[in-house]
PDB file of C-alpha atoms in Angstrom:
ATOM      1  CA  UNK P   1       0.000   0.000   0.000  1.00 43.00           C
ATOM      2  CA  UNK P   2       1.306   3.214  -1.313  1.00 46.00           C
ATOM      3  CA  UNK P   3       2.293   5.738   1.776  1.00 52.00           C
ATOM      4  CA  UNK P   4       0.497   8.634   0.522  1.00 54.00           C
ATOM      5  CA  UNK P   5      -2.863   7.471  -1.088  1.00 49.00           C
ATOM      6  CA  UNK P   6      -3.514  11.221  -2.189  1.00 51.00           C
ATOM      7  CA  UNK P   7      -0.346  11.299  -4.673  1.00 49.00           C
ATOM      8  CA  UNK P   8      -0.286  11.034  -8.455  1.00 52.00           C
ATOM      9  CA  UNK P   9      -0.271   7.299  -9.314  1.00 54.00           C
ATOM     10  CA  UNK P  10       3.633   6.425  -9.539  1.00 60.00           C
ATOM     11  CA  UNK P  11       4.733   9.625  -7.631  1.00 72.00           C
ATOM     12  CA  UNK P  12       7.178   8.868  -4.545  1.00 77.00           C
ATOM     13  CA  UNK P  13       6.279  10.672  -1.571  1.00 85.00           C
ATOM     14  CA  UNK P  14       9.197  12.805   0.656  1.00 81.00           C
ATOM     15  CA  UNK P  15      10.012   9.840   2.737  1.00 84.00           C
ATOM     16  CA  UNK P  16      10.239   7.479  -0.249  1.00 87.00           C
ATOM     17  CA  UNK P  17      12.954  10.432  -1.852  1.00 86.00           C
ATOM     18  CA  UNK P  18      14.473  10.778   1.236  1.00 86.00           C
ATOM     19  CA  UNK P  19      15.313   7.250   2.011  1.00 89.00           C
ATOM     20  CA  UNK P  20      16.302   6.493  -1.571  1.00 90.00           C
ATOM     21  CA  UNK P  21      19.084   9.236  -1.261  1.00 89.00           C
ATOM     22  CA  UNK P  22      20.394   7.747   1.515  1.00 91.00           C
ATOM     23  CA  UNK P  23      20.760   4.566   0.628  1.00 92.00           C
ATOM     24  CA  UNK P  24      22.488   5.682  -2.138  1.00 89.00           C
ATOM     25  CA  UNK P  25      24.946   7.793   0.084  1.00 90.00           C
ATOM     26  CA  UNK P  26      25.389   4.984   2.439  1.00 90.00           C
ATOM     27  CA  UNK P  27      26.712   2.234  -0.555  1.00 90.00           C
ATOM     28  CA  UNK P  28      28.602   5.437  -1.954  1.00 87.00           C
ATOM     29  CA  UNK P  29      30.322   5.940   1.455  1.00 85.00           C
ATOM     30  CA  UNK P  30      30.335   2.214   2.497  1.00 83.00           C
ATOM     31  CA  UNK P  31      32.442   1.359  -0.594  1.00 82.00           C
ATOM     32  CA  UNK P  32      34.852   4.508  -0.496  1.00 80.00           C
ATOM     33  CA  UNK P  33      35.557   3.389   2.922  1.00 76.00           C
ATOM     34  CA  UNK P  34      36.272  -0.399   2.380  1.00 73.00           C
ATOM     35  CA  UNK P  35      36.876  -0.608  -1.163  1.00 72.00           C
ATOM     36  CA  UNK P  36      38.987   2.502  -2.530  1.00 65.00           C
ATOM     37  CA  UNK P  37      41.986   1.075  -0.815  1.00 65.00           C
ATOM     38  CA  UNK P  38      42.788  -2.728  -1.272  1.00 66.00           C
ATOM     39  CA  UNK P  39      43.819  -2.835   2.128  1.00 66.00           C
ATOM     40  CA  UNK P  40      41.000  -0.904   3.606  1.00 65.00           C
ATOM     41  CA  UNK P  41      39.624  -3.944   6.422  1.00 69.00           C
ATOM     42  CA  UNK P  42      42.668  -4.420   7.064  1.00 72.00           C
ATOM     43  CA  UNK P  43      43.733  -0.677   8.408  1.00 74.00           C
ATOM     44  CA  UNK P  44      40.232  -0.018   9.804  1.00 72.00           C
ATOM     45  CA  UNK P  45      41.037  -3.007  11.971  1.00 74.00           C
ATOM     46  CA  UNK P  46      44.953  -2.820  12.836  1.00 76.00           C
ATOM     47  CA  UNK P  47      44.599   0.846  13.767  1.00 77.00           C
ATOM     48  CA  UNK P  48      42.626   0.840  16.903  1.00 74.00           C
ATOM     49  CA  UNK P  49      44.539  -2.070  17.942  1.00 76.00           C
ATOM     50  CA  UNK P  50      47.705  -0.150  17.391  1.00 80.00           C
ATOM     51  CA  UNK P  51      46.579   2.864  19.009  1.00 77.00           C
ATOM     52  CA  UNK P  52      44.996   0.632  22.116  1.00 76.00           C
ATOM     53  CA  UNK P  53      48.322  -0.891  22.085  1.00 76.00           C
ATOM     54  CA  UNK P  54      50.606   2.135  22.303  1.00 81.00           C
ATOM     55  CA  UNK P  55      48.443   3.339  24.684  1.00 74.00           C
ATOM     56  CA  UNK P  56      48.097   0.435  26.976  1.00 71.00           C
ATOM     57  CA  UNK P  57      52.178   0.135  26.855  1.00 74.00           C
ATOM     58  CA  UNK P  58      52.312   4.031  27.826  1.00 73.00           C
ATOM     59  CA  UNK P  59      49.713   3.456  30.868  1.00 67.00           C
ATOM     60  CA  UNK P  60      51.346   0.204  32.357  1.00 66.00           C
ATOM     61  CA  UNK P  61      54.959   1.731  32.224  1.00 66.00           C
ATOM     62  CA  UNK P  62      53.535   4.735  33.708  1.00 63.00           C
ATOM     63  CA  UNK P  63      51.338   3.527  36.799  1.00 58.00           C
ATOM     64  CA  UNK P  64      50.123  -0.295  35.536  1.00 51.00           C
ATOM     65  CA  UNK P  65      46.824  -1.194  36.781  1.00 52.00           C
ATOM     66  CA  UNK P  66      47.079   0.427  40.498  1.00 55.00           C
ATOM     67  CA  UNK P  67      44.327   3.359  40.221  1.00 62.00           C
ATOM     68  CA  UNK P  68      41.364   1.021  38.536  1.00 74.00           C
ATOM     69  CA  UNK P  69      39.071  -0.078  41.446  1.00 73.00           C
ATOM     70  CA  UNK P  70      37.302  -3.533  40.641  1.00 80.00           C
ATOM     71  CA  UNK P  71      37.730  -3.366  36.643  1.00 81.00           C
ATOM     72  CA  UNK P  72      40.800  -5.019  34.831  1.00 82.00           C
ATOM     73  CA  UNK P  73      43.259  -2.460  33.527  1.00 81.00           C
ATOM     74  CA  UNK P  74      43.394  -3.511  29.766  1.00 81.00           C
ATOM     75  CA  UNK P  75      39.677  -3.836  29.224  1.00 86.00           C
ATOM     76  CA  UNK P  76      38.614  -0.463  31.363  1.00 88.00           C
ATOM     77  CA  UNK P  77      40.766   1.283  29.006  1.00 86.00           C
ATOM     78  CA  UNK P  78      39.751  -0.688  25.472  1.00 87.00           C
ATOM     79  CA  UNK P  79      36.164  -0.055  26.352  1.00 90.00           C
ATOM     80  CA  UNK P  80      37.381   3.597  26.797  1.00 90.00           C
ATOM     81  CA  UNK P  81      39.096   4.144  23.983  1.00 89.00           C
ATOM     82  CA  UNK P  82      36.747   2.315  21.915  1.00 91.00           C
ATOM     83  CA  UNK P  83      34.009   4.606  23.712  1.00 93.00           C
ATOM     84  CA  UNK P  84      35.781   7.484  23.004  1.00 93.00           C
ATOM     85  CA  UNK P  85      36.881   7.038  19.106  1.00 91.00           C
ATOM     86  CA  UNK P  86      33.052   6.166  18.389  1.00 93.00           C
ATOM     87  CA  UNK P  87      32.031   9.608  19.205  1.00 93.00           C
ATOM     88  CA  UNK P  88      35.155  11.641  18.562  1.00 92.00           C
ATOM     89  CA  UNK P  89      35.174  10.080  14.938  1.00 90.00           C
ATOM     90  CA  UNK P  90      31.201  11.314  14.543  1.00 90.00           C
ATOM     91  CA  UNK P  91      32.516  14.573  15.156  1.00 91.00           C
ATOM     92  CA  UNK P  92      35.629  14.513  13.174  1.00 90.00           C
ATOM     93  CA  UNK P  93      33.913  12.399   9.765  1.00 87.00           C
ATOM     94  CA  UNK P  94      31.444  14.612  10.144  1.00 85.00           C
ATOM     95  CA  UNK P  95      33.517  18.041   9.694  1.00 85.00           C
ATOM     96  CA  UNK P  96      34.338  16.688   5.917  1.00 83.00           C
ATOM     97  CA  UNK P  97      31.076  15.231   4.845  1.00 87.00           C
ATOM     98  CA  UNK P  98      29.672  18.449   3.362  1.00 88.00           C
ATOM     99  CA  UNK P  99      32.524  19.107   1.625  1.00 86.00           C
ATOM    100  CA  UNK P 100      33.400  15.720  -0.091  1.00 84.00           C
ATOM    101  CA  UNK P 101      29.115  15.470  -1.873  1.00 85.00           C
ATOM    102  CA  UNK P 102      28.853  18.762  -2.770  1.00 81.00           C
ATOM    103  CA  UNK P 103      29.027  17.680  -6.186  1.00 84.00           C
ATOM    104  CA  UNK P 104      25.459  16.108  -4.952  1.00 86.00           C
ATOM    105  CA  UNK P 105      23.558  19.089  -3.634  1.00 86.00           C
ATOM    106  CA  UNK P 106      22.882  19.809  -7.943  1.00 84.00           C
ATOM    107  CA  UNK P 107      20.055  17.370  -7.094  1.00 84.00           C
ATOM    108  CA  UNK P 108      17.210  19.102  -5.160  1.00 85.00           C
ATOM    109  CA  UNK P 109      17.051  16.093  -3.117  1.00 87.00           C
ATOM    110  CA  UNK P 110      19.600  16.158  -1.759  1.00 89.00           C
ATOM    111  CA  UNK P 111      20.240  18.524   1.457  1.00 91.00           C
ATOM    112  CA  UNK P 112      23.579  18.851   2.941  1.00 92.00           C
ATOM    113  CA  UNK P 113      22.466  17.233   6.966  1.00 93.00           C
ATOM    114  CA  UNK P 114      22.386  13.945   4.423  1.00 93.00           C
ATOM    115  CA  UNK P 115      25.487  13.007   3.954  1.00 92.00           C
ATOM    116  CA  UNK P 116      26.447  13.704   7.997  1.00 94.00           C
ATOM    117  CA  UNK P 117      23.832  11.704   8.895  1.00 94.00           C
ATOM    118  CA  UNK P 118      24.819   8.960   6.410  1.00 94.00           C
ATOM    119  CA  UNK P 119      28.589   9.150   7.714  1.00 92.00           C
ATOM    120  CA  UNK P 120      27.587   9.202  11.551  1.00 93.00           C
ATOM    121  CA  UNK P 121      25.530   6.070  10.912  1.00 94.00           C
ATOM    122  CA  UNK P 122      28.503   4.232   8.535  1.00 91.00           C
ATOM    123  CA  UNK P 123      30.938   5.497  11.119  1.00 90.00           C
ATOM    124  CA  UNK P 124      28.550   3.855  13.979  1.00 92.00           C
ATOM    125  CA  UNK P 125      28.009   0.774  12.487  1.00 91.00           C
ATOM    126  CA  UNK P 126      32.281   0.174  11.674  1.00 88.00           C
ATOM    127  CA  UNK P 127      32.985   0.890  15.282  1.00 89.00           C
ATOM    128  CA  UNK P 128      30.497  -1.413  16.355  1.00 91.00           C
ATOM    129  CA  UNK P 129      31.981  -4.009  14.337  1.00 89.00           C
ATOM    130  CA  UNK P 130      35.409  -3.329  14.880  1.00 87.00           C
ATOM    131  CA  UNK P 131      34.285  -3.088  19.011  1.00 89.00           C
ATOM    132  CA  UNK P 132      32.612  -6.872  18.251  1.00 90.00           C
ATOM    133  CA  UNK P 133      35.990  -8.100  16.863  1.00 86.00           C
ATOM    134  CA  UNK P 134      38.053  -6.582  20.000  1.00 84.00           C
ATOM    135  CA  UNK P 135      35.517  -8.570  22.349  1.00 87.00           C
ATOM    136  CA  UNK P 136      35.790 -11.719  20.769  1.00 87.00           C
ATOM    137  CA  UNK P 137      39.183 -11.785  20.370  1.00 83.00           C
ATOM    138  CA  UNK P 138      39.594 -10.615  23.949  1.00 82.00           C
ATOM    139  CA  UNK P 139      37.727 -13.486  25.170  1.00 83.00           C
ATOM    140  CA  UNK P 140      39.627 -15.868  23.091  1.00 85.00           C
ATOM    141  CA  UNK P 141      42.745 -14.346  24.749  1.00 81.00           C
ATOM    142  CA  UNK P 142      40.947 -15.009  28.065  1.00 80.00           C
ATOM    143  CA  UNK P 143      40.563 -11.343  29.009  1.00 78.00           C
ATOM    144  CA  UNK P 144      37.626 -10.378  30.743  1.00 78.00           C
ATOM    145  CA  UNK P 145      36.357  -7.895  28.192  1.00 83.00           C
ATOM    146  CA  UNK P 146      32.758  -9.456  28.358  1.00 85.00           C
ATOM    147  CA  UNK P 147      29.991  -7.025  29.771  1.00 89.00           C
ATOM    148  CA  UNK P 148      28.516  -8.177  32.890  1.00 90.00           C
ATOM    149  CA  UNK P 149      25.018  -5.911  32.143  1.00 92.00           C
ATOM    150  CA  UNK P 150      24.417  -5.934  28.049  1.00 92.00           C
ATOM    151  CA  UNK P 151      21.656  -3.635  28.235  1.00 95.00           C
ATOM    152  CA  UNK P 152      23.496  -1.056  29.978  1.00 95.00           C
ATOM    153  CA  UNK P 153      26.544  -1.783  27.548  1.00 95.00           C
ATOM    154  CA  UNK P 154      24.291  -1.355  24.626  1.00 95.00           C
ATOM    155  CA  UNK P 155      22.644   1.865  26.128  1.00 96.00           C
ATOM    156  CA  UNK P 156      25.683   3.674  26.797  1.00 96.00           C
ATOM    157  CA  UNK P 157      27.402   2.896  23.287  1.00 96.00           C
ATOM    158  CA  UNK P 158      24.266   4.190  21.614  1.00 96.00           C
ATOM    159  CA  UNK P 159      24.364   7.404  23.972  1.00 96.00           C
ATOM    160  CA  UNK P 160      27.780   7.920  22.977  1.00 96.00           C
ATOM    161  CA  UNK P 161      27.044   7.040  19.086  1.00 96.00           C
ATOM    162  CA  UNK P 162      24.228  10.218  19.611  1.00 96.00           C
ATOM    163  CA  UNK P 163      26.619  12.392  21.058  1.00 96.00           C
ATOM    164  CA  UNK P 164      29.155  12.474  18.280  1.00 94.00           C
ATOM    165  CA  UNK P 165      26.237  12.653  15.669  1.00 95.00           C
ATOM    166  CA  UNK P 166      25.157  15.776  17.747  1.00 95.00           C
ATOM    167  CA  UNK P 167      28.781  17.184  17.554  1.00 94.00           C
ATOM    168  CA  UNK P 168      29.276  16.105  13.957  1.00 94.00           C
ATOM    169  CA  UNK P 169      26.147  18.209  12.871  1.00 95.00           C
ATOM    170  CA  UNK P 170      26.992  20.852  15.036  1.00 95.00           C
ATOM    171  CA  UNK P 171      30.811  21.114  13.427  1.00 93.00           C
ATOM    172  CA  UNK P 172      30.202  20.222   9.795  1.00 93.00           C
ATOM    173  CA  UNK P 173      28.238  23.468   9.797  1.00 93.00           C
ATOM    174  CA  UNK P 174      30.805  25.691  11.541  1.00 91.00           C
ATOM    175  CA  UNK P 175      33.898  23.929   9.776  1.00 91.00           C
ATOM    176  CA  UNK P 176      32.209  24.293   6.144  1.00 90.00           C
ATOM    177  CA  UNK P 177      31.162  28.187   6.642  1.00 90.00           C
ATOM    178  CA  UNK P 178      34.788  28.966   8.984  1.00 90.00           C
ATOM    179  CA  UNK P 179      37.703  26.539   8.136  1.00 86.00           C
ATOM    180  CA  UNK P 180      39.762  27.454  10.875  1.00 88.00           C
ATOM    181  CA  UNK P 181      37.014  26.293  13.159  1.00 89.00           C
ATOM    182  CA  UNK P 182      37.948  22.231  11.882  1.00 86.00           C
ATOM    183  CA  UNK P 183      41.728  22.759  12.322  1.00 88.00           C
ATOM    184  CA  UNK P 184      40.756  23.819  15.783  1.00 90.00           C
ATOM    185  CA  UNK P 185      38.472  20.826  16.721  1.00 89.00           C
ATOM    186  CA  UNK P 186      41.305  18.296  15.419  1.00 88.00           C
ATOM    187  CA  UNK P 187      44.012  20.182  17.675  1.00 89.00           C
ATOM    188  CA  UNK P 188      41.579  19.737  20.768  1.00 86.00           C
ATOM    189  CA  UNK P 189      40.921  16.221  19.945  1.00 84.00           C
ATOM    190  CA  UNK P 190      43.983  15.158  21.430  1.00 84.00           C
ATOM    191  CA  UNK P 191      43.655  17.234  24.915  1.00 88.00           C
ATOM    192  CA  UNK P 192      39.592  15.884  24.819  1.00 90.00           C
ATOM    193  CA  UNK P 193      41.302  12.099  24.932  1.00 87.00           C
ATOM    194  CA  UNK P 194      43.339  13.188  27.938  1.00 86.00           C
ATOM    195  CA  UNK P 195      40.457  15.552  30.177  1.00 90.00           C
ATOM    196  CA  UNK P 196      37.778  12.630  29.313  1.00 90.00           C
ATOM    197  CA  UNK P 197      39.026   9.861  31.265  1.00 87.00           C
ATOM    198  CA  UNK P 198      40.407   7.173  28.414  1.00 87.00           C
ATOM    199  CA  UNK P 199      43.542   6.734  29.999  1.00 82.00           C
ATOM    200  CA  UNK P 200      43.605   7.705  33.159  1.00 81.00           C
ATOM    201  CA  UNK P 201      40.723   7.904  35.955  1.00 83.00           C
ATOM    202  CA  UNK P 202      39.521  10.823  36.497  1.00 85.00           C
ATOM    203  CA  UNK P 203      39.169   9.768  40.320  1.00 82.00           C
ATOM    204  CA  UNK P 204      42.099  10.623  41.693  1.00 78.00           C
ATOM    205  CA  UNK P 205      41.773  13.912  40.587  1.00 82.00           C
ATOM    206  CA  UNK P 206      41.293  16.950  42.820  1.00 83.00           C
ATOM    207  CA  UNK P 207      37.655  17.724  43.513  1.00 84.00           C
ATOM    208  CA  UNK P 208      37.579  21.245  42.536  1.00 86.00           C
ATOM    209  CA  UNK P 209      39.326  20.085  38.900  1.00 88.00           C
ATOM    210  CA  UNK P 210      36.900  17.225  38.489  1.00 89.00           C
ATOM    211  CA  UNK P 211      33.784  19.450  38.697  1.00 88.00           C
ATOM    212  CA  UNK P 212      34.981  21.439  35.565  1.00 90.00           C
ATOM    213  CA  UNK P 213      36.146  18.420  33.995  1.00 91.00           C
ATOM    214  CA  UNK P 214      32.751  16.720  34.451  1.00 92.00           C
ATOM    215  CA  UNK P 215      31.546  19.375  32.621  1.00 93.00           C
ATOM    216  CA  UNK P 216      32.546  17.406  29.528  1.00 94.00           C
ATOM    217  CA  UNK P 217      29.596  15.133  28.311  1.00 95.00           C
ATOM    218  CA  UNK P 218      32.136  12.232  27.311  1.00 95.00           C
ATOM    219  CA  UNK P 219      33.210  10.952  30.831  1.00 95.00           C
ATOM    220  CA  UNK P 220      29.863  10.234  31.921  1.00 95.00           C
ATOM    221  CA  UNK P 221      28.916   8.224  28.685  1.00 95.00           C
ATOM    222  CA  UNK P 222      32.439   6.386  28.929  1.00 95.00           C
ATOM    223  CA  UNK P 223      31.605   5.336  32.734  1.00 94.00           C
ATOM    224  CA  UNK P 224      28.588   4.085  31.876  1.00 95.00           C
ATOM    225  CA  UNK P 225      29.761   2.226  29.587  1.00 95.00           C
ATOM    226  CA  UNK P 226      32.454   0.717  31.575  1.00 94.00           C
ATOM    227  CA  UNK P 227      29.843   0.089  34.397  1.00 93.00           C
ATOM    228  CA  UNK P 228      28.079  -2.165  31.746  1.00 94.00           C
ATOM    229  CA  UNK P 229      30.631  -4.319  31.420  1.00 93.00           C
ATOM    230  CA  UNK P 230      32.132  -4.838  35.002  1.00 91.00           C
ATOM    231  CA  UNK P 231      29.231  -4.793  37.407  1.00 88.00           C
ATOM    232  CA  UNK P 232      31.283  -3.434  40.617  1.00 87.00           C
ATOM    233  CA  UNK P 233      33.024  -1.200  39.060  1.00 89.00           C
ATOM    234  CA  UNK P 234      32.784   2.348  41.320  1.00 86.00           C
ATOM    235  CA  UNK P 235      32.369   5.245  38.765  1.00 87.00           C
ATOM    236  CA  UNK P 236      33.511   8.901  39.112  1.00 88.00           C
ATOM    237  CA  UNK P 237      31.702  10.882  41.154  1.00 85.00           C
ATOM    238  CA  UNK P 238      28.819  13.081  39.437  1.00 86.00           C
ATOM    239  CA  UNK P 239      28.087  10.365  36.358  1.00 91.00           C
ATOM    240  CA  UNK P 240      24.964  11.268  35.361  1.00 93.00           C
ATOM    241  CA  UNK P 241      23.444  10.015  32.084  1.00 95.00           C
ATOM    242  CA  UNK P 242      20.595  12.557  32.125  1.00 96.00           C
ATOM    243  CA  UNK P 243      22.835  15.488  31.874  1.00 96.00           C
ATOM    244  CA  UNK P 244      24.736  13.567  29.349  1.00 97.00           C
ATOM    245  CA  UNK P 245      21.520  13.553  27.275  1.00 97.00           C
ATOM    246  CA  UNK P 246      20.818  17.246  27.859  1.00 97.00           C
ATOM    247  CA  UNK P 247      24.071  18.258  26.089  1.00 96.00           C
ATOM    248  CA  UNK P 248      23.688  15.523  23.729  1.00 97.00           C
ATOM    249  CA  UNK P 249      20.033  16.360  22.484  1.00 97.00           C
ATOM    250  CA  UNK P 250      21.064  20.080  22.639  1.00 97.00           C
ATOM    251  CA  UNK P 251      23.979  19.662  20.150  1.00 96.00           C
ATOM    252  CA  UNK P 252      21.881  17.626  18.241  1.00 97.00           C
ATOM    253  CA  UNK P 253      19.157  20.237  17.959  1.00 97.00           C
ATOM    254  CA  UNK P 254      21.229  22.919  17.610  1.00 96.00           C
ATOM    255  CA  UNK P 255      22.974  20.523  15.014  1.00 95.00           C
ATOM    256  CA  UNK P 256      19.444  20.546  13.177  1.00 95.00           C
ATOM    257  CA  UNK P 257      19.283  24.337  13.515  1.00 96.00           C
ATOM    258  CA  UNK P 258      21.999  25.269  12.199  1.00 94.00           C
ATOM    259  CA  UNK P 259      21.929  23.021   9.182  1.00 94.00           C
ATOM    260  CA  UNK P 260      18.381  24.831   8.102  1.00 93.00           C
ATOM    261  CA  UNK P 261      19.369  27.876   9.013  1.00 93.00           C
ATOM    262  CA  UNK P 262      22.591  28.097   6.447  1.00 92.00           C
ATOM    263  CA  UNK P 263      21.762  25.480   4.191  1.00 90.00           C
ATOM    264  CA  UNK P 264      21.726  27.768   1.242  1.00 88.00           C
ATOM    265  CA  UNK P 265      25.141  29.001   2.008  1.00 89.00           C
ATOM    266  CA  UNK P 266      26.425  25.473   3.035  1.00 88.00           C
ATOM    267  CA  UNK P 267      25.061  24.599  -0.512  1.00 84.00           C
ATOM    268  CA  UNK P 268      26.922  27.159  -2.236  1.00 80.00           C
ATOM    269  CA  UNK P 269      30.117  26.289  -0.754  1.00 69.00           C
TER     270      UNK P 269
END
């Protein structure tokens, strides 16, 4: 049954357009990503483990395992750093998306918020995979990398996943209309994987410091998400998941905004 009984007989209604162009987006960007290089899987996997390995070699020469209370050290910080790349990299891939289809906005269909939206979602969905991989192969290497409460797991990697589309909206606008705006966000990046937490607990820093740093949505999503998988682990003081979802529904509104507001200009650019 057609979705719009009122329209001309073989008209598509909005929805029907709108899906159709992102489907096409999504195979377009789904086969840049894992097809353009021959090599592709193989990078999109060996990366994070490099970078998890660096960094668990830094943090074990540096303190080992001594400031984790109840969670193993190399897990706590794999779910962290997986945590954190899944929403840093919706607010990085997101910066370029405008940019790299604007041969696309010559069709009326097509508004720029598609292809960010597209690349959030193929960005999502690679993490999650590449996340999968790192948990099986962690319990095959008899690590304890398992979460003890799925649900919670699942909730918290979504949560995250919504954040960076949030930030990703938010910063493809501002990095399309002022370039100096993205060079800015990928200098930060690095500081951002410091202040949230990834590699070192926030605990055991001072409580006057912690309250600003708290300010930061990330922390709170990558606790929860650490809670999810070990069961007793004691998170930093303040987590709270509904101000996480106030900043994270705020960027993504303003996201929205922003995106209608200069989508002529983002058009022309």
């Amino acid at each position: 049954m057609a979705d719009n009984p009122t329209a001309p007989r073989g008209a598509r209604t909005p929805w029907q357009v709108t899906r159709s162009v992102w489907y096409a987006m999504f195979m377009r960007e789904a086969i840049s990503r894992t097809m353009s290089d021959r090599m592709g899987w193989f990078w999109m996997i060996f990366e994070p483990v490099a970078f998890i390995g660096i960094m668990v070699g830094i943090r074990s020469f540096v303190s080992g395992d001594r400031l984790i209370v109840n969670a193993p050290f190399i897990p706590w910080m794999i779910a962290g750093l997986m945590g954190f790349s899944l929403a840093r990299e919706g607010m990085l891939r997101g910066m370029g998306a405008i940019e790299a289809n604007g041969a696309l906005f010559a069709y009326r269909q097509v508004q720029p918020v598609d292809p960010v939206l597209v690349r959030n979602f193929l960005e999502g969905m690679l993490r999650s995979l590449v996340f999968l991989i790192f948990i099986g192969g962690g319990v095959l290497l008899g690590l304890e990398i398992y979460p003890d409460n799925a649900l919670r797991a699942l909730y918290a990697w979504f949560s995250l996943w919504c954040l960076g589309l949030g930030a990703g909206l938010v910063t493809s606008v501002g990095a399309t209309l002022i370039p100096e705006l993205g060079r800015l966000v990928r200098m930060l990046s690095l500081p951002l994987l410091i202040i949230s937490g990834v590699i070192f607990p926030l605990n055991q820093m001072p409580h006057w410091l912690l309250e600003y740093l708290m300010l930061n949505p990330i922390p709170h999503g990558l606790e929860t998400l650490r809670l999810g998988f070990f069961e007793n682990y004691k998170t930093i003081h303040g987590t709270s998941m509904l101000y996480f979802w106030m900043v994270t529904l705020t960027l993504n509104a303003l996201g929205l905004l922003m995106h209608l507001r200069f989508v002529d200009r983002l058009k022309a650019k």
